[in-house]
Tab-separated table of C-alpha atoms and ligand atoms in Angstrom:
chain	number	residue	atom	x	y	z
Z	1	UNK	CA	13.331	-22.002	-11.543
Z	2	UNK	CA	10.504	-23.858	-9.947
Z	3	UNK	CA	6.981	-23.444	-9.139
Z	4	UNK	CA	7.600	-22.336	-6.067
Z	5	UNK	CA	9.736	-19.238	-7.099
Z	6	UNK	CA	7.582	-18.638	-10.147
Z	7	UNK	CA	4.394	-17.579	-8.067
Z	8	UNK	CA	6.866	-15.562	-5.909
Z	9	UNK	CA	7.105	-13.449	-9.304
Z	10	UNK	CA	3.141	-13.639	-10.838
Z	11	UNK	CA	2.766	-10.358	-9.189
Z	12	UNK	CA	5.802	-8.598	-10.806
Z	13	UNK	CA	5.024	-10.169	-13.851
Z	14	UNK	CA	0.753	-8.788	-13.801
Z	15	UNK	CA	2.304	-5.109	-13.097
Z	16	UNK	CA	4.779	-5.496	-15.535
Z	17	UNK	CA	7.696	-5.087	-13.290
Z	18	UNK	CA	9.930	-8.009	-14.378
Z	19	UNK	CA	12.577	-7.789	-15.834
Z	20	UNK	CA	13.252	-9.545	-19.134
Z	21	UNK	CA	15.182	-12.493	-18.794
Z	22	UNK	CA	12.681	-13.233	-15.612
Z	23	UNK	CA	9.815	-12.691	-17.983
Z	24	UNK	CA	11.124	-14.849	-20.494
Z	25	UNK	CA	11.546	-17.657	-17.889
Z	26	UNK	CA	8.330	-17.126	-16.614
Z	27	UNK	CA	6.274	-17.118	-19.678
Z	28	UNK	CA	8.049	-20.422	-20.695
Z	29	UNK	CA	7.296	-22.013	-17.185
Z	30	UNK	CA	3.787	-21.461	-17.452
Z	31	UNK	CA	3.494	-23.034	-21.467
Z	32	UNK	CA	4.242	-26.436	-19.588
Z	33	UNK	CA	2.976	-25.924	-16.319
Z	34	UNK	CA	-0.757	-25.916	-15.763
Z	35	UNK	CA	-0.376	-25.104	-12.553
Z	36	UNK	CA	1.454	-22.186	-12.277
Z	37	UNK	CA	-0.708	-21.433	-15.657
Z	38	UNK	CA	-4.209	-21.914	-13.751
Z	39	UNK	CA	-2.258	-19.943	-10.516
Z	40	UNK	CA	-1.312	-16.820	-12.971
Z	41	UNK	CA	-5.008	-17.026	-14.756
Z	42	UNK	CA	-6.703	-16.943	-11.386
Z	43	UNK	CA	-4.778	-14.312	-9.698
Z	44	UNK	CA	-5.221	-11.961	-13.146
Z	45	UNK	CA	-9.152	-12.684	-12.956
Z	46	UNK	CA	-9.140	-12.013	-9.248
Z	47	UNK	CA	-7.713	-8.251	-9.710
Z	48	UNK	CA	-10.582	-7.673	-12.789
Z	49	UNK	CA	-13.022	-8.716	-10.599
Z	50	UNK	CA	-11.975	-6.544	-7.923
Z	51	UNK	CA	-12.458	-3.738	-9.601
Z	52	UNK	CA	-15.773	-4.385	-11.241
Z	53	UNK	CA	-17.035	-5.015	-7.824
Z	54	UNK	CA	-17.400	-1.220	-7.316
Z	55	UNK	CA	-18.973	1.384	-9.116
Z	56	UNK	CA	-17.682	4.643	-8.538
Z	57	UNK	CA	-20.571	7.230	-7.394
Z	58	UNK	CA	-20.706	10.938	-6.759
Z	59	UNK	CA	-20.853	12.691	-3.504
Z	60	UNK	CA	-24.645	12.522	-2.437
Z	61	UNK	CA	-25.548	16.683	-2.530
Z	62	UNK	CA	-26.598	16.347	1.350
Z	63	UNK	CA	-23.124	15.224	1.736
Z	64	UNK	CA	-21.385	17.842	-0.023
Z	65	UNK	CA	-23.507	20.277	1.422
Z	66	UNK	CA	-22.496	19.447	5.002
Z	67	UNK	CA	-18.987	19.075	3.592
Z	68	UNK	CA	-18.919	22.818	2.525
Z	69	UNK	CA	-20.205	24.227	5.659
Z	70	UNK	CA	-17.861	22.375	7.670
Z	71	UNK	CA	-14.800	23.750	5.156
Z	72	UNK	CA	-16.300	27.328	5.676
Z	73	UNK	CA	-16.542	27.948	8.698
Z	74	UNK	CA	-13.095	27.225	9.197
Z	75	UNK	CA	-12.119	30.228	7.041
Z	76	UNK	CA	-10.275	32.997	8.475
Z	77	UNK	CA	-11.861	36.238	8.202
U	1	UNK	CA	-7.477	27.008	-14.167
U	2	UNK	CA	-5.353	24.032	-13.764
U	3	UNK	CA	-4.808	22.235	-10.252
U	4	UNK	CA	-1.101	23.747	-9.595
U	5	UNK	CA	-2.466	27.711	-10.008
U	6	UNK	CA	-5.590	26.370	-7.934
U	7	UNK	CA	-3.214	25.204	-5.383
U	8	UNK	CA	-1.096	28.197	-5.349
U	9	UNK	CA	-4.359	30.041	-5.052
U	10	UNK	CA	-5.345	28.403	-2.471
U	11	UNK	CA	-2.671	28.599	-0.458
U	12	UNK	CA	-2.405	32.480	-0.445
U	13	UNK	CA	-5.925	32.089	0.539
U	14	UNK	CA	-7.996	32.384	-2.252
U	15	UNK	CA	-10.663	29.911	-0.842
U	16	UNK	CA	-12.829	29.985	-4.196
U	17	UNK	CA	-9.769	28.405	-5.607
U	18	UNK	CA	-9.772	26.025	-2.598
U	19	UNK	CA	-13.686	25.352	-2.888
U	20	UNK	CA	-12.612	24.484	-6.631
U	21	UNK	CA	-9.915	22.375	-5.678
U	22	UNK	CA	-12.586	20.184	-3.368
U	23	UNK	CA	-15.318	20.174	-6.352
U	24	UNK	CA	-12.726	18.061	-8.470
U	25	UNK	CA	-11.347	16.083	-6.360
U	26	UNK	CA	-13.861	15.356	-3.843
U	27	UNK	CA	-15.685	12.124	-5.708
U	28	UNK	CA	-12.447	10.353	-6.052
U	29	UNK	CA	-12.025	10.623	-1.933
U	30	UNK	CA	-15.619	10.027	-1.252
U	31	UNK	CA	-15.247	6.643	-3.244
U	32	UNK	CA	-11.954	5.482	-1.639
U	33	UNK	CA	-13.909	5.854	1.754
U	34	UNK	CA	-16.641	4.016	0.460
U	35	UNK	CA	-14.505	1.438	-0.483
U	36	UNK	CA	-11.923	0.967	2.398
U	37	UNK	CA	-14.479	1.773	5.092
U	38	UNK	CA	-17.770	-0.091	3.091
U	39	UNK	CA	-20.047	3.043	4.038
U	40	UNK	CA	-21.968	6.042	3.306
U	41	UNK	CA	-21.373	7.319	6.586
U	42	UNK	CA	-17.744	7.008	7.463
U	43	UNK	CA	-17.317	7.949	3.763
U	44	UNK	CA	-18.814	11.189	4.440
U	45	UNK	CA	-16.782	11.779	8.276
U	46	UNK	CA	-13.998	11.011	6.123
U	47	UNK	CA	-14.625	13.549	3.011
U	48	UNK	CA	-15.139	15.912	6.053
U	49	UNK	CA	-11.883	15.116	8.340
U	50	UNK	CA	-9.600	15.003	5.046
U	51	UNK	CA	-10.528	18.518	3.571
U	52	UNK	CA	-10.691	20.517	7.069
U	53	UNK	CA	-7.144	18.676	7.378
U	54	UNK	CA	-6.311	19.959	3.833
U	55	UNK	CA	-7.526	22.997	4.388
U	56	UNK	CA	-5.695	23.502	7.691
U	57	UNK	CA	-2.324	22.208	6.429
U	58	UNK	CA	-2.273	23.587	2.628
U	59	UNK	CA	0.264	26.434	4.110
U	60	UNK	CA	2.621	23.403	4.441
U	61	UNK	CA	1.699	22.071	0.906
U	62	UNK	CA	5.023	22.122	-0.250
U	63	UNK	CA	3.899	20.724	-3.763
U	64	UNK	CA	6.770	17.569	-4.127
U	65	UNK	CA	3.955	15.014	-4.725
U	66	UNK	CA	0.907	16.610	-7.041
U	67	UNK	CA	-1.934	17.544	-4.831
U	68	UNK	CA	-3.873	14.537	-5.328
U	69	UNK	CA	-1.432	12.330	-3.600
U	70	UNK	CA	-1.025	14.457	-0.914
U	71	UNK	CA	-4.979	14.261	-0.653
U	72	UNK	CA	-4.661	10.795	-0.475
U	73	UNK	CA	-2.114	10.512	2.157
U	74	UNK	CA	-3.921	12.388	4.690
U	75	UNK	CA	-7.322	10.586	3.420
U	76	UNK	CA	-5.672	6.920	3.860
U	77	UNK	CA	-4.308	8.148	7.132
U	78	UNK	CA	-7.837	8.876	8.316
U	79	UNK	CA	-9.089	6.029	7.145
U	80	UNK	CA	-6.192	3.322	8.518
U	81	UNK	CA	-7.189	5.210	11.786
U	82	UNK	CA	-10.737	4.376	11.480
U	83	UNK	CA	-9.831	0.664	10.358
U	84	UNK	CA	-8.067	-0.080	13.025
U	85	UNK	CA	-10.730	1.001	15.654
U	86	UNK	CA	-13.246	-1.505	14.047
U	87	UNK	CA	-13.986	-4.729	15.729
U	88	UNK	CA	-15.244	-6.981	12.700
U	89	UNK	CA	-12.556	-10.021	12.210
U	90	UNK	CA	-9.445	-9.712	10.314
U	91	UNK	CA	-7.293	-12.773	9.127
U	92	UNK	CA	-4.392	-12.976	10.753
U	93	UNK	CA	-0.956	-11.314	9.060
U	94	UNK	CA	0.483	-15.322	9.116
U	95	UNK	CA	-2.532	-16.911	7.303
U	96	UNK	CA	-2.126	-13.927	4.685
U	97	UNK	CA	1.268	-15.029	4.389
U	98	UNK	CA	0.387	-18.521	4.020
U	99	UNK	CA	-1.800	-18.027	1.298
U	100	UNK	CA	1.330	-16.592	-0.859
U	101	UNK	CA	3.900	-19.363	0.578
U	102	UNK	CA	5.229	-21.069	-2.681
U	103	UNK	CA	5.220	-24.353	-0.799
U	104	UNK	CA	1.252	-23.377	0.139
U	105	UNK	CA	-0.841	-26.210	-1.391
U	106	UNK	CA	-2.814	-23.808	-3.496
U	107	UNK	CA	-6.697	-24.595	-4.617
U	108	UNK	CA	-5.740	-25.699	-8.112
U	109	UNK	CA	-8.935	-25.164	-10.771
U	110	UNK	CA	-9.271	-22.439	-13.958
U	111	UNK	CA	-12.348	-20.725	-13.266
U	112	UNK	CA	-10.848	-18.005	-15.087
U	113	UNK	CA	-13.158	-18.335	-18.086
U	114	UNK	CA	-15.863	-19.827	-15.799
U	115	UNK	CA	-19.574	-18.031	-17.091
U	116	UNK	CA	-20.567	-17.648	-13.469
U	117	UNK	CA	-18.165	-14.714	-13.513
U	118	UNK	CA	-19.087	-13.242	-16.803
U	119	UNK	CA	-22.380	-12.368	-14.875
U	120	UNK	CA	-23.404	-9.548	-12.028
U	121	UNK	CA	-23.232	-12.323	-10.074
U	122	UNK	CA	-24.126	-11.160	-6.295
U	123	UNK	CA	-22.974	-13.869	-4.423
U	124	UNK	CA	-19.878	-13.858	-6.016
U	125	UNK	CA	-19.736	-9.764	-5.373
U	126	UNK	CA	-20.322	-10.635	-2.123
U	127	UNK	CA	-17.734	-13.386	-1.347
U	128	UNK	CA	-14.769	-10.747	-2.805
U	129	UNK	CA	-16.128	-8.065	-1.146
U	130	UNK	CA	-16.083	-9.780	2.329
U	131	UNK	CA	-12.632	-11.370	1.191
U	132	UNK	CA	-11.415	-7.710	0.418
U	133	UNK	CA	-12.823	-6.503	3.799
U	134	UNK	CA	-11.071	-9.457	5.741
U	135	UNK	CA	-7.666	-8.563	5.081
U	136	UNK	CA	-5.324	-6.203	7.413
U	137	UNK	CA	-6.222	-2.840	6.954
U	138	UNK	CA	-2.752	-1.849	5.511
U	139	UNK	CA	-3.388	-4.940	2.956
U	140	UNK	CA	-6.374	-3.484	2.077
U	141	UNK	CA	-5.828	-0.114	2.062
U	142	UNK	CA	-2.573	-0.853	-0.602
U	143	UNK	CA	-4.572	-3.486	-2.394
U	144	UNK	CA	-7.524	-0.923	-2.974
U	145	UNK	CA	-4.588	1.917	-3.883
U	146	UNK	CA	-3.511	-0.402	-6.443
U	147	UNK	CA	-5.555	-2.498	-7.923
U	148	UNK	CA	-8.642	-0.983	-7.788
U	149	UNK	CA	-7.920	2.988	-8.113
U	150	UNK	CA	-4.776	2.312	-10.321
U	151	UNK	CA	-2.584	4.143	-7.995
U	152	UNK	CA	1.631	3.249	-8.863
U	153	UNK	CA	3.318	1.499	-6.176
U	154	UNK	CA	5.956	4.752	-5.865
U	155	UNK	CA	2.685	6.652	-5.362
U	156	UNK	CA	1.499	4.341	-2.404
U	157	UNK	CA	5.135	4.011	-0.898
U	158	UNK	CA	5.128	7.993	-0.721
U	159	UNK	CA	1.092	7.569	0.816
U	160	UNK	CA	1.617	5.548	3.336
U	161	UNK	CA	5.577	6.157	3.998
U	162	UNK	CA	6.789	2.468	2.902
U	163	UNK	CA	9.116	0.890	1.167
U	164	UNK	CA	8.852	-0.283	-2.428
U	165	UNK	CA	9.390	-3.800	-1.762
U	166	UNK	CA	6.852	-3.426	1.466
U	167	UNK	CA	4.328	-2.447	-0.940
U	168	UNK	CA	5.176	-4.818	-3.776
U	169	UNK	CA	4.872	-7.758	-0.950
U	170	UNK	CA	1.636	-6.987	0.624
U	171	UNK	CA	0.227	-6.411	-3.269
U	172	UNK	CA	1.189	-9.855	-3.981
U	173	UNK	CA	0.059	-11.463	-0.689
U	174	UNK	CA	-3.560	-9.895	-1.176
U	175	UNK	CA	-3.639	-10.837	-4.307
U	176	UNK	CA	-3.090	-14.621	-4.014
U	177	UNK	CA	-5.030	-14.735	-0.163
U	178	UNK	CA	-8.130	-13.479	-2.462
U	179	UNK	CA	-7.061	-15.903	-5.437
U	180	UNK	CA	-7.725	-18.934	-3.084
U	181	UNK	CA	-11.048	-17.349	-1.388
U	182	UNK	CA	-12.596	-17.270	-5.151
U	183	UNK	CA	-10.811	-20.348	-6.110
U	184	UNK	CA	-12.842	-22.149	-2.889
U	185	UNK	CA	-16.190	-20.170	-3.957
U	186	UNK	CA	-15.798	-21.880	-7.623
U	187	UNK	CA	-15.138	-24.948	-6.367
U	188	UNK	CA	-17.899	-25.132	-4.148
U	189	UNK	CA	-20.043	-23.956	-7.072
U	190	UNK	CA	-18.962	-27.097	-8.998
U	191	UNK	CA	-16.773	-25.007	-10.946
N	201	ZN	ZN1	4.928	-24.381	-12.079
């Protein structure tokens, strides 16, 4: 396989979707490729940092106050 | 009480079960509007629109996906909706597809162990989050789904009525377009 199709499977591979033998291939490619390496590294960084990028918060009270007027007055006597 | 009794509840209109069923599930909608729309305010139109929705349709719950994901699907329906009616640029589809083109010359550098990231480092917050906000909305709304909530891709392809192999494509487009946006930051920086 070559570079090319190896970063066609980096995403399979993160999500642990690959199958073995495509595994196996891949995590040989990238002991002598730096750049597929560096491309795999990268891309695995990229989806931490994505998620660290937001903290979850809680529904301000005003919020959820207007959000359970609007539910009840939809309720059918 | 657990969230399929709730439901049931709910749908033979019990609406304390209902207001229950909004209490523990509201935060996790409120945040995926803050995060695909990037505001309090549509966050809060779209907590409103997807529970007066929910509400409305729960007769036709019929309970083949757990409630959650059905909350999801109408809330990322909302949301796509409001996406598409904003007027802020979006890359195009074909430079998205670039980016993951295995004959793309990729920006080629490790910054994967590079300190500026073990930091809060706002810039760098700030050059994701407008990379995140730049894609198509259905790239970002699956991106967000996935890699950020921790949503499964079968879970998404019932959401937003694709196939697997859609999904699994437009994961690993994202994925690399926002690779090479942080791999141009970094290099910029010096690495
Ligand atoms: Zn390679």
């Amino acid at each position: 396989m070559d570079c090319r199709e190896i970063i066609k499977l980096i995403s399979d591979y993160i999500d642990r979707e690959l199958e073995q033998v495509k595994r196996e291939i891949l995590e040989e490619h990238v002991k002598v490729c730096e750049r597929c390496k560096t491309i795999l590294n990268t891309t695995e960084k990229t989806i931490f940092l994505s998620k660290k990028i937001y903290k979850n918060k809680k529904v301000p009270r005003k919020i959820e106050k207007v959000l359970f007027y609007q539910i009840r007055i939809r309720y059918k006597k | 009480m657990n969230e399929l009794e709730l439901v049931e509840k709910a749908k033979s209109g019990d609406n304390k079960a209902f207001e229950e069923l909004v209490r523990r599930t509201q935060n996790k909608i409120y945040n995926l509007g803050l995060k695909i729309l990037g505001n309090k305010d549509d966050a809060a139109d779209l907590l409103q629109e997807t529970y007066i929705k929910a509400y409305e349709s729960l007769p036709n719950f019929e309970g083949k996906s757990s409630f959650y994901t059905w909350l999801y699907k109408i809330a990322t329906n909302f949301a796509l909706m409001k996406l598409r009616k904003e007027k802020y640029k979006k890359i195009s589809i074909d430079e998205i597809k670039q980016a993951s083109n295995g004959n793309y010359k990729f920006e080629i550098s490790d910054w994967s162990n590079n300190p500026h990231i073990q930091y809060k480092n706002e810039e760098l917050k700030d050059i994701l989050n407008e990379a995140i906000n730049s894609l198509p909305p259905k790239y970002k709304t699956i991106f967000i789904l996935h890699d950020i909530d921790g949503l499964s891709i079968s879970e998404i392809s019932e959401i937003l009525s694709l196939s697997i192999s859609t999904i699994k494509t437009r994961i690993h487009r994202s994925r690399l377009y926002l690779r090479e946006k942080l791999s141009e930051y970094f290099k910029k920086k010096g690495n």
